[in-house]
XYZ file of C-alpha atoms in Angstrom:
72
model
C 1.034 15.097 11.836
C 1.520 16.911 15.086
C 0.440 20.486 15.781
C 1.225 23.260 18.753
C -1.718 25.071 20.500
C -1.145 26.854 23.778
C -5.006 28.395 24.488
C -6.919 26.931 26.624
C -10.400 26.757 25.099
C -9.978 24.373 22.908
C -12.988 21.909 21.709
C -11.501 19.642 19.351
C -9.526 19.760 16.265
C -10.582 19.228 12.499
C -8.024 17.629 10.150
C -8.837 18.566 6.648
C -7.380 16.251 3.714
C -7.227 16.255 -0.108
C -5.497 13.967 -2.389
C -3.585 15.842 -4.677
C -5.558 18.174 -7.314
C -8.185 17.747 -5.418
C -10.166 19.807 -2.794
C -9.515 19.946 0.632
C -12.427 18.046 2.628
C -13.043 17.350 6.244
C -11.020 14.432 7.001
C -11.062 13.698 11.347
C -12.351 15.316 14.459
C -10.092 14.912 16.891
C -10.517 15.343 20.988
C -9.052 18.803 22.290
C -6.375 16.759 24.174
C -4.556 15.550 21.917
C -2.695 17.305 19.066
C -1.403 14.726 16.937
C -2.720 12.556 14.401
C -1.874 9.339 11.762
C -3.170 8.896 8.610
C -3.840 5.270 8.298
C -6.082 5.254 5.170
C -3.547 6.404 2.825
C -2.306 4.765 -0.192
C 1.494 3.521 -1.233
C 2.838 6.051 -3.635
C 0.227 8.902 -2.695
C 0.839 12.071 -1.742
C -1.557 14.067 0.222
C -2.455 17.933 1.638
C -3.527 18.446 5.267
C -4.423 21.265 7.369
C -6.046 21.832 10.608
C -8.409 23.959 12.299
C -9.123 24.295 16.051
C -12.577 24.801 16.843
C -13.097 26.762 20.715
C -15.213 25.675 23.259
C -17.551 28.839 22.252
C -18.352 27.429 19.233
C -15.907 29.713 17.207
C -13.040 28.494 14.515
C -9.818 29.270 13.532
C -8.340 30.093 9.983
C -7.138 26.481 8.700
C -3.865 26.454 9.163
C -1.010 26.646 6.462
C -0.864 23.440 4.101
C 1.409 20.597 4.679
C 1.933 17.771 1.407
C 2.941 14.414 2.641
C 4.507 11.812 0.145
C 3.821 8.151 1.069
């Protein structure tokens, strides 16, 4: 997964994950410098829903963004 944010306050960002049917759960924290990420727990013939959410250097968070489904 790779992701675009231009603002400059970034903290970190949260990857959220859910197997399908299944509620989306806090997944990874990942460092404010980079904005991409790879799923290497996932299993052959899965598919599963991510989003992200970027979390300021305030303290405040973003809306998750919009859902992506991945089939391995």
């Amino acid at each position: 997964l790779s992701w675009k944010f231009s603002g400059p306050n970034a903290s970190k960002f949260i990857v959220y994950r859910s197997e399908i049917g299944q509620p989306l759960a806090l997944y990874k924290s990942i460092v404010s410098t980079s904005q991409e990420f790879s799923d290497d727990n996932i299993k052959p013939s899965s598919a599963y829903t991510y989003a992200i959410k970027v979390v300021l250097k305030n303290g405040l968070e973003s809306k998750l963004s919009e859902l992506i489904t991945i089939e391995y």
